[in-house]
Coordinates of C-alpha atoms and ligand atoms in Angstrom, one line a residue:
X11 CA -27.3 5.5 -9.6
X12 CA -26.8 3.0 -6.7
X13 CA -29.3 0.6 -8.3
X14 CA -27.4 0.8 -11.6
X15 CA -24.1 0.0 -9.9
X16 CA -25.6 -2.8 -7.9
X17 CA -27.0 -4.3 -11.0
X18 CA -23.7 -4.1 -12.8
X19 CA -22.0 -5.8 -9.9
X20 CA -24.7 -8.5 -9.9
X21 CA -24.3 -9.0 -13.6
X22 CA -20.5 -9.4 -13.3
X23 CA -20.7 -11.8 -10.4
X24 CA -23.4 -13.9 -12.0
X25 CA -21.4 -14.0 -15.3
X26 CA -18.3 -15.0 -13.4
X27 CA -20.0 -17.9 -11.8
X28 CA -22.1 -19.0 -14.8
X29 CA -19.2 -19.0 -17.2
X30 CA -16.5 -20.4 -14.9
X31 CA -14.4 -17.3 -14.1
X32 CA -14.9 -17.1 -10.3
X33 CA -16.5 -19.5 -7.8
X34 CA -17.3 -18.9 -4.2
X35 CA -14.6 -20.5 -2.0
X36 CA -15.5 -23.9 -0.4
X37 CA -18.9 -23.7 -2.1
X38 CA -20.0 -27.2 -1.3
X39 CA -19.4 -26.5 2.5
X40 CA -21.6 -23.5 2.4
X41 CA -18.7 -21.1 1.5
X42 CA -15.9 -19.5 3.5
X43 CA -16.0 -15.8 4.0
X44 CA -13.5 -13.7 2.0
X45 CA -12.4 -16.7 -0.1
X46 CA -12.9 -17.3 -3.8
X47 CA -11.6 -19.8 -6.4
X48 CA -10.7 -18.9 -10.0
X49 CA -12.4 -21.3 -12.5
X50 CA -11.1 -22.4 -15.9
X51 CA -11.5 -19.0 -17.6
X52 CA -10.7 -17.0 -14.5
X53 CA -7.3 -18.7 -14.1
X54 CA -6.5 -17.9 -17.8
X55 CA -7.6 -14.3 -17.3
X56 CA -5.6 -14.0 -14.1
X57 CA -2.5 -15.5 -15.8
X58 CA -2.9 -13.0 -18.7
X59 CA -3.1 -10.1 -16.2
X60 CA 0.1 -11.3 -14.5
X61 CA 1.9 -11.7 -17.8
X62 CA 0.8 -8.2 -18.9
X63 CA 2.2 -6.8 -15.7
X64 CA 5.4 -8.8 -15.8
X65 CA 5.9 -7.9 -19.5
X66 CA 5.5 -4.2 -18.7
X67 CA 7.4 -4.1 -15.4
X68 CA 10.2 -6.7 -15.9
X69 CA 10.6 -7.7 -19.6
X70 CA 10.7 -4.1 -21.0
X71 CA 13.0 -2.7 -18.3
X72 CA 16.7 -3.4 -18.5
X73 CA 17.4 -2.8 -14.8
X74 CA 14.5 -4.8 -13.3
X75 CA 14.7 -8.5 -12.3
X76 CA 12.2 -10.9 -10.9
X77 CA 12.0 -12.9 -7.6
X78 CA 9.8 -15.5 -6.0
X79 CA 10.4 -15.5 -2.3
X80 CA 8.9 -17.7 0.4
X81 CA 5.5 -17.0 1.8
X82 CA 6.5 -17.9 5.4
X83 CA 9.7 -16.3 6.5
X84 CA 11.7 -15.8 9.7
X85 CA 9.2 -14.2 12.1
X86 CA 11.7 -11.3 12.7
X87 CA 11.0 -10.1 9.2
X88 CA 7.6 -9.0 10.4
X89 CA 8.9 -7.4 13.6
X90 CA 11.4 -5.4 11.6
X91 CA 8.8 -4.3 9.0
X92 CA 6.5 -3.1 11.8
X93 CA 3.7 -5.4 11.0
X94 CA 3.7 -7.3 14.3
X95 CA 3.4 -4.1 16.2
X96 CA 1.3 -1.9 14.0
X97 CA -0.4 -3.5 11.0
X98 CA -4.0 -3.2 12.1
X99 CA -7.5 -2.1 11.2
X100 CA -9.9 -0.3 13.5
X101 CA -12.4 -2.9 14.7
X102 CA -15.7 -2.2 16.4
X103 CA -18.2 -4.7 17.8
X104 CA -22.0 -4.4 17.9
X105 CA -23.1 -5.0 21.5
X106 CA -26.4 -6.4 20.4
X107 CA -25.4 -9.1 17.9
X108 CA -21.6 -9.2 18.4
X109 CA -20.9 -8.5 14.7
X110 CA -17.5 -7.1 14.1
X111 CA -17.0 -4.4 11.5
X112 CA -14.4 -2.0 10.4
X113 CA -15.1 1.4 11.9
X114 CA -13.7 3.3 8.9
X115 CA -16.0 1.3 6.6
X116 CA -19.1 2.1 8.8
X117 CA -18.1 5.7 8.6
X118 CA -17.5 5.5 4.9
X119 CA -21.1 4.1 4.5
X120 CA -22.5 7.3 6.0
X121 CA -20.1 9.3 3.8
X122 CA -17.9 10.4 6.6
X123 CA -14.2 10.2 5.7
X124 CA -11.9 8.1 7.8
X125 CA -8.6 6.7 6.7
X126 CA -7.3 3.2 7.7
X127 CA -4.0 5.0 8.4
X128 CA -5.5 7.2 11.2
X129 CA -4.7 6.5 14.8
X130 CA -7.4 4.7 16.9
X131 CA -7.9 7.9 18.9
X132 CA -8.6 9.9 15.7
X133 CA -11.1 7.3 14.4
X134 CA -12.7 6.9 17.8
X135 CA -13.3 10.7 18.0
X136 CA -14.9 10.8 14.5
X137 CA -16.9 7.7 15.3
X138 CA -18.2 9.2 18.6
X139 CA -19.3 12.3 16.7
X140 CA -21.4 10.1 14.4
X141 CA -22.6 7.3 16.6
X142 CA -26.3 8.4 16.2
X143 CA -26.1 7.9 12.5
X144 CA -24.3 4.5 12.3
X145 CA -26.2 1.2 12.4
X146 CA -24.9 -2.3 12.6
X147 CA -24.9 -3.9 9.1
X148 CA -26.3 -7.1 10.6
X149 CA -29.0 -6.2 13.2
X150 CA -29.5 -2.5 12.4
X151 CA -29.0 -1.4 16.0
X152 CA -26.8 1.5 17.1
X153 CA -25.2 0.1 20.1
X154 CA -21.4 -0.2 19.5
X155 CA -18.5 -0.7 21.9
X156 CA -15.2 1.1 21.6
X157 CA -12.9 0.9 18.6
X158 CA -9.8 -1.3 19.1
X159 CA -7.0 -2.1 16.8
X160 CA -7.0 -5.6 15.3
X161 CA -3.7 -6.9 13.9
X162 CA -4.1 -8.2 10.3
X163 CA -1.1 -10.6 10.2
X164 CA -2.2 -14.2 10.1
X165 CA -0.3 -16.5 12.3
X166 CA 0.9 -20.1 11.4
X167 CA 2.6 -22.9 13.3
X168 CA 4.5 -24.0 10.2
X169 CA 7.8 -25.4 11.5
X170 CA 6.8 -24.9 15.1
X171 CA 5.7 -28.2 16.9
X172 CA 5.2 -26.9 20.4
X173 CA 1.8 -26.9 21.9
X174 CA 1.9 -23.2 22.8
X175 CA 3.2 -22.2 19.3
X176 CA 1.1 -19.0 19.5
X177 CA 3.8 -17.6 21.8
X178 CA 6.3 -17.8 19.0
X179 CA 4.3 -17.9 15.8
X180 CA 5.4 -17.6 12.2
X181 CA 3.4 -15.4 9.9
X182 CA 1.8 -15.7 6.5
X183 CA 3.2 -12.7 4.7
X184 CA 1.1 -9.6 4.8
X185 CA 2.7 -8.1 1.7
X186 CA 5.1 -9.6 -0.9
X187 CA 7.6 -6.7 -0.8
X188 CA 9.2 -7.8 2.5
X189 CA 10.5 -10.9 0.6
X190 CA 12.1 -8.4 -1.8
X191 CA 13.9 -6.3 0.8
X192 CA 15.4 -9.4 2.5
X193 CA 16.8 -10.5 -0.8
X194 CA 18.0 -7.2 -2.0
X195 CA 21.7 -8.1 -1.1
X196 CA 21.4 -11.5 -2.7
X197 CA 20.2 -10.0 -5.9
X198 CA 23.0 -7.4 -5.9
X199 CA 25.7 -10.0 -5.2
X200 CA 24.5 -12.6 -7.7
X201 CA 23.5 -10.5 -10.7
X202 CA 24.9 -7.6 -12.7
X203 CA 22.4 -5.0 -11.5
X204 CA 23.6 -1.6 -10.1
X205 CA 21.6 1.1 -8.3
X206 CA 19.1 2.2 -9.7
X207 CA 17.6 -1.2 -10.1
X208 CA 14.3 -2.9 -9.3
X209 CA 13.0 -6.3 -8.1
X210 CA 9.6 -7.4 -9.0
X211 CA 7.5 -10.2 -7.6
X212 CA 4.0 -11.7 -8.0
X213 CA 2.6 -13.8 -5.2
X214 CA 0.1 -14.5 -2.5
X215 CA -0.4 -12.2 0.5
X216 CA -2.7 -12.8 3.5
X217 CA -4.5 -10.4 5.8
X218 CA -7.0 -11.1 8.5
X219 CA -9.4 -8.6 7.1
X220 CA -12.2 -8.0 9.6
X221 CA -14.8 -7.6 7.0
X222 CA -13.8 -8.9 3.5
X223 CA -16.3 -7.4 1.1
X224 CA -17.2 -6.3 -2.4
X225 CA -16.6 -9.7 -3.9
X226 CA -12.9 -10.2 -4.9
X227 CA -12.0 -6.6 -4.1
X228 CA -11.1 -7.3 -0.5
X229 CA -10.1 -10.9 0.3
X230 CA -8.2 -12.5 3.1
X231 CA -6.0 -14.5 0.7
X232 CA -5.1 -12.4 -2.3
X233 CA -2.3 -11.9 -4.8
X234 CA 0.0 -8.9 -5.2
X235 CA 2.2 -7.7 -8.1
X236 CA 4.9 -5.5 -6.5
X237 CA 7.9 -3.7 -7.8
X238 CA 10.5 -2.2 -5.5
X239 CA 13.0 0.2 -7.1
X240 CA 16.2 0.8 -5.2
X241 CA 17.6 4.2 -5.9
X242 CA 20.2 6.7 -4.8
X243 CA 18.5 8.8 -2.0
X244 CA 18.6 12.2 -3.7
X245 CA 16.8 10.7 -6.8
X246 CA 13.9 9.1 -5.0
X247 CA 11.2 11.7 -5.9
X248 CA 12.4 11.8 -9.6
X249 CA 12.1 8.0 -9.8
X250 CA 8.7 8.2 -8.0
X251 CA 7.3 10.6 -10.6
X252 CA 8.6 8.4 -13.4
X253 CA 6.8 5.4 -12.0
X254 CA 3.6 7.3 -11.4
X255 CA 3.5 8.2 -15.0
X256 CA 4.4 4.6 -16.1
X257 CA 1.8 3.0 -14.0
X258 CA -0.9 5.4 -15.3
X259 CA 0.1 4.7 -18.9
X260 CA 0.1 0.9 -18.2
X261 CA -3.7 1.0 -17.6
X262 CA -4.3 3.0 -20.7
X263 CA -2.2 0.5 -22.7
X264 CA -4.4 -2.3 -21.2
X265 CA -7.4 -0.6 -22.8
X266 CA -8.9 1.2 -19.8
X267 CA -10.8 4.4 -20.4
X268 CA -9.0 7.3 -18.8
X269 CA -12.2 8.6 -17.3
X270 CA -12.4 5.4 -15.2
X271 CA -9.1 6.1 -13.5
X272 CA -8.2 8.7 -11.0
X273 CA -5.4 9.7 -8.6
X274 CA -5.9 9.9 -4.9
X275 CA -3.3 11.3 -2.6
X276 CA -2.9 9.9 0.9
X277 CA -3.6 12.5 3.5
X278 CA -2.1 10.5 6.4
X279 CA 1.3 9.4 5.4
X280 CA 3.2 6.9 7.6
X281 CA 6.1 8.7 9.2
X282 CA 8.8 7.3 6.9
X283 CA 6.9 7.8 3.6
X284 CA 7.6 10.8 1.4
X285 CA 4.6 10.4 -0.9
X286 CA 1.8 7.9 -1.4
X287 CA -0.7 8.1 -4.2
X288 CA -3.3 5.5 -5.2
X289 CA -4.6 4.9 -8.7
X290 CA -8.3 4.5 -8.2
X291 CA -10.6 2.6 -10.6
X292 CA -14.3 3.2 -11.1
X293 CA -15.6 -0.1 -9.8
X294 CA -19.4 -0.8 -9.9
X295 CA -19.4 0.5 -6.3
X296 CA -17.5 3.7 -7.1
X297 CA -13.9 4.9 -7.3
X298 CA -11.7 2.7 -5.0
X299 CA -8.0 1.9 -4.7
X300 CA -6.6 -0.3 -7.4
X301 CA -2.9 0.3 -7.0
X302 CA -0.6 2.2 -4.6
X303 CA 2.6 4.0 -5.6
X304 CA 4.8 4.8 -2.6
X305 CA 8.0 6.6 -1.9
X306 CA 9.2 4.6 1.2
X307 CA 12.6 6.2 1.8
X308 CA 15.2 4.0 3.5
X309 CA 12.8 2.7 6.2
X310 CA 12.5 -0.9 5.1
X311 CA 16.2 -1.6 4.4
X312 CA 17.4 0.2 7.6
X313 CA 14.8 -1.8 9.7
X314 CA 16.1 -5.1 8.3
X315 CA 19.6 -3.9 8.8
X316 CA 18.8 -3.2 12.4
X317 CA 17.0 -6.4 13.1
X318 CA 19.3 -8.8 11.1
X319 CA 22.6 -7.1 11.9
X320 CA 23.5 -7.4 8.1
X321 CA 24.6 -4.2 6.4
X322 CA 22.2 -3.0 3.7
X323 CA 24.6 -0.4 2.4
X324 CA 25.3 -0.1 -1.3
X325 CA 28.8 0.7 -2.4
X326 CA 28.7 3.1 -5.4
X327 CA 32.2 2.4 -6.8
X328 CA 32.0 4.9 -9.6
X329 CA 31.4 7.8 -7.1
X330 CA 33.2 6.1 -4.2
X331 CA 30.3 6.5 -1.7
X332 CA 28.2 4.2 0.5
X333 CA 24.5 4.6 1.3
X334 CA 21.3 2.7 2.1
X335 CA 19.2 3.0 -1.1
X336 CA 15.7 4.5 -1.0
X337 CA 12.8 2.6 -2.2
X338 CA 10.0 3.5 -4.7
X339 CA 7.2 1.0 -4.7
X340 CA 4.3 0.2 -7.0
X341 CA 1.9 -2.4 -5.6
X342 CA -1.3 -3.7 -7.1
X343 CA -3.6 -6.7 -6.5
X344 CA -4.2 -9.3 -9.1
X345 CA -7.7 -9.8 -7.8
X346 CA -8.5 -6.1 -7.9
X347 CA -7.1 -5.8 -11.4
X348 CA -9.3 -8.8 -12.3
X349 CA -12.4 -7.1 -11.0
X350 CA -11.4 -3.8 -12.8
X351 CA -10.9 -5.7 -16.1
X352 CA -14.3 -7.5 -15.7
X353 CA -15.9 -4.1 -15.1
X354 CA -14.1 -2.2 -17.9
X355 CA -14.8 -4.7 -20.6
X356 CA -18.3 -5.9 -19.7
X357 CA -20.8 -4.9 -22.4
X358 CA -24.3 -5.6 -23.6
X359 CA -25.4 -4.9 -27.2
X360 CA -27.6 -6.2 -29.9
X361 CA -26.3 -8.3 -32.8
X362 CA -28.4 -9.6 -35.6
X363 CA -31.5 -8.5 -33.7
X364 CA -30.5 -10.5 -30.6
X365 CA -29.4 -9.1 -27.3
X366 CA -26.1 -10.4 -26.0
X367 CA -23.5 -10.0 -23.3
X368 CA -20.0 -9.6 -24.6
X369 CA -16.7 -9.3 -22.8
X370 CA -14.6 -6.9 -24.9
X371 CA -11.3 -8.1 -23.5
X372 CA -8.2 -6.8 -25.4
X373 CA -6.6 -9.7 -27.3
X374 CA -3.7 -10.1 -24.7
X375 CA -6.2 -10.5 -21.8
X376 CA -8.7 -12.8 -23.5
X377 CA -8.8 -16.1 -21.7
X378 CA -9.4 -18.0 -25.0
X379 CA -8.0 -16.4 -28.1
X380 CA -9.9 -18.5 -30.6
X381 CA -12.7 -21.1 -30.6
X382 CA -12.9 -23.8 -33.3
X383 CA -16.3 -25.3 -34.3
X384 CA -17.3 -28.0 -36.7
X385 CA -20.6 -26.8 -38.3
X386 CA -22.3 -30.1 -37.3
X387 CA -21.3 -32.5 -34.6
X388 CA -22.6 -35.6 -36.4
X389 CA -20.6 -35.2 -39.7
X390 CA -17.3 -37.0 -39.0
X391 CA -15.5 -35.3 -41.9
X392 CA -16.3 -31.8 -40.5
X393 CA -15.3 -32.9 -37.0
X394 CA -12.0 -34.4 -38.2
X395 CA -11.1 -31.3 -40.1
X396 CA -12.1 -29.1 -37.1
X397 CA -9.8 -31.1 -34.9
X398 CA -7.0 -30.6 -37.4
X399 CA -7.5 -26.9 -37.4
X400 CA -7.7 -26.9 -33.6
X401 CA -4.3 -28.7 -33.4
X402 CA -2.8 -26.1 -35.8
X403 CA -4.0 -23.0 -33.9
X404 CA -3.6 -24.4 -30.4
X405 CA 0.1 -24.7 -31.0
X406 CA 0.2 -20.9 -31.2
X407 CA -2.4 -19.7 -28.8
X408 CA -5.0 -20.8 -26.2
X409 CA -7.8 -22.3 -28.2
X410 CA -11.0 -24.1 -27.4
X411 CA -12.8 -26.8 -29.4
X412 CA -16.6 -26.7 -29.2
X413 CA -19.2 -28.8 -30.9
X414 CA -22.1 -28.4 -28.4
X415 CA -25.4 -27.0 -29.5
X416 CA -26.0 -24.9 -32.6
X417 CA -23.4 -22.4 -33.9
X418 CA -25.4 -19.4 -32.7
X419 CA -25.4 -20.7 -29.1
X420 CA -21.6 -21.4 -29.4
X421 CA -21.1 -17.8 -30.5
X422 CA -23.1 -16.4 -27.5
X423 CA -21.0 -18.5 -25.1
X424 CA -17.7 -17.4 -26.6
X425 CA -18.9 -13.7 -26.6
X426 CA -19.6 -14.1 -22.9
X427 CA -16.1 -15.3 -22.2
X428 CA -14.6 -12.7 -24.6
X429 CA -13.1 -14.9 -27.3
X430 CA -11.9 -12.5 -30.1
X431 CA -12.4 -15.0 -32.9
X432 CA -14.5 -18.1 -33.7
X433 CA -13.6 -20.4 -36.6
X434 CA -16.3 -22.6 -38.2
X435 CA -15.4 -25.6 -40.4
X436 CA -18.2 -26.1 -42.9
X437 CA -18.9 -28.0 -46.1
X438 CA -17.1 -25.3 -48.1
X439 CA -13.9 -26.1 -46.1
X440 CA -14.2 -29.6 -47.4
X441 CA -14.5 -28.3 -51.0
X442 CA -17.9 -30.0 -51.3
X443 CA -19.7 -27.0 -52.7
X444 CA -17.0 -24.9 -54.4
X445 CA -13.5 -26.3 -55.1
X446 CA -12.0 -22.8 -54.8
X447 CA -13.1 -22.6 -51.1
X448 CA -11.5 -25.9 -50.2
X449 CA -9.3 -25.5 -47.0
X450 CA -10.8 -22.1 -46.1
X451 CA -12.8 -21.4 -43.0
X452 CA -15.2 -18.8 -41.7
X453 CA -13.6 -16.5 -39.0
X454 CA -16.1 -14.5 -37.0
X455 CA -15.1 -11.3 -35.2
X456 CA -16.4 -11.0 -31.6
X457 CA -17.0 -7.3 -31.6
X458 CA -18.6 -6.8 -35.0
X459 CA -20.1 -10.2 -35.7
X460 CA -18.6 -10.0 -39.2
X461 CA -17.4 -13.1 -40.9
X462 CA -14.5 -13.6 -43.3
X463 CA -13.3 -16.5 -45.3
X464 CA -9.7 -17.2 -44.5
X465 CA -7.3 -19.9 -45.9
X466 CA -6.2 -22.4 -43.3
X467 CA -2.6 -21.8 -44.3
X468 CA -3.1 -18.1 -43.4
X469 CA -5.0 -18.6 -40.2
X470 CA -2.3 -18.2 -37.5
X471 CA -1.0 -15.0 -38.9
X472 CA -4.5 -13.7 -39.4
X473 CA -5.5 -14.4 -35.8
X474 CA -2.4 -13.0 -34.3
Ligands
LIG2 N1 3.5 -3.2 -0.1 C1 2.5 -2.2 -0.1 C2 1.2 -2.7 0.2 O1 1.0 -3.9 0.4 P1 -1.3 -1.9 0.2 O2 -1.9 -0.6 -0.2 O3 -1.6 -2.5 1.6 O4 0.3 -1.7 0.1 C3 -1.3 -2.9 -2.2 O5 -1.7 -3.0 -0.9 C4 -2.4 -3.4 -3.1 O6 -2.7 -4.8 -2.8 C5 -3.7 -2.7 -3.1 O7 -3.7 -1.5 -3.9 C6 -4.7 -3.7 -3.6 O8 -4.6 -3.7 -5.0 C7 -4.1 -5.0 -3.1 N2 -4.8 -5.4 -1.8 C8 -4.5 -5.0 -0.6 N3 -5.3 -5.6 0.3 C9 -6.1 -6.4 -0.4 C10 -7.2 -7.4 -0.1 N4 -7.5 -7.6 1.2 N5 -7.8 -8.0 -1.1 C11 -7.4 -7.9 -2.3 N6 -6.4 -7.0 -2.7 C12 -5.8 -6.3 -1.8

């Protein structure tokens, strides 16, 4: 089972590199731990993931609006949020080789449960009970120090020119939602929204992860898609259940098999949270958190009220009452969704007696929607007509022109990047063999390999 999952992960990472989805960060300098770059097809896929999320969370909801807040904010934001004081992971160091690891991950590796939200004392106690079984991932020894908490916020001197800037650092945001809370009043005052309403944001977040791992699953610089719903306090749990159902359905609508998803309830809630459930996905290394859905109460807004001195109260004019709204949050990583999408739609089959790898992306996620080929590269009339067809379809969708190698090879390449349709311009398109086929092309379906003759004038509607 483990071998099978390792090999699926290897196949996905190798496809991602080979076909330009994901490259190791700073490759030419020997890499940079926890950093990855999205290549030409990766950026298309990531953009499509973000559009699918935005479409579902913002465009289809009358009371949700978008935001793009700054990455680096006033440092007090992170004091108010509790990140400066308490946003940390349990770090343990190997006394033999000085490798630093996350204690909860080492425990997880020997199948002992520990939650990142446990206190250091709790994790230390569990770690002590299991010391004999835990080995250092680098040197294999069992000689560890004590667990200590390591703060995950990354500091920056942006805007601070003093030599000892670390005394008053600014921070790269550890989650995008704090930018939403500090703009909640601005949005209320400048738009027509009324409670209940939501603010959604997609953007980069940064965490000094002690041990980034599992490819793009845990990175130090990653992207989040977060929605914060501001609701009347007594309706928080009703809203929460509504969003749990919506987020589950979202993955089914994306084309995920339900058996690859599962709910996980947090056992250790932070003191202010009323509920926290994760949607887990069946990654090649097992079920792991993909998205968090949290009922956060009024904690965030009251903290910002306290630290900024600005009232966060909402005036409900219809009912003549004032309150600080409660927050229901849904939060998912772009990178984790990317890996889940690669896992879900990766397939191998046999077509026309040949083995192939095929990414069965749903149309809306496919990086390239259609590829256009002239049958032969060295026939100017075919190439010219193919360029005309490319110009026509590329006005409506992301298309690619390819005249490299033979058509069979081009099909394989497009299958591997998950292109739903390939169009070939042949001699029949030019009307050289049968006048009735003039201005028709062959359209090949990625999933079945079947080909159909379609008039160029019908192409766009056929493909869509
Ligand atoms: N605002 C709530 C929040 O940030 P979280 O559970 O820490 O909650 C939410 O993160 C989501 O962000 C996760 O479910 C995951 O998809 C993504 N995420 C968190 N840390 C990540 C990392 N180091 N690398 C990639 N994605 C990450």
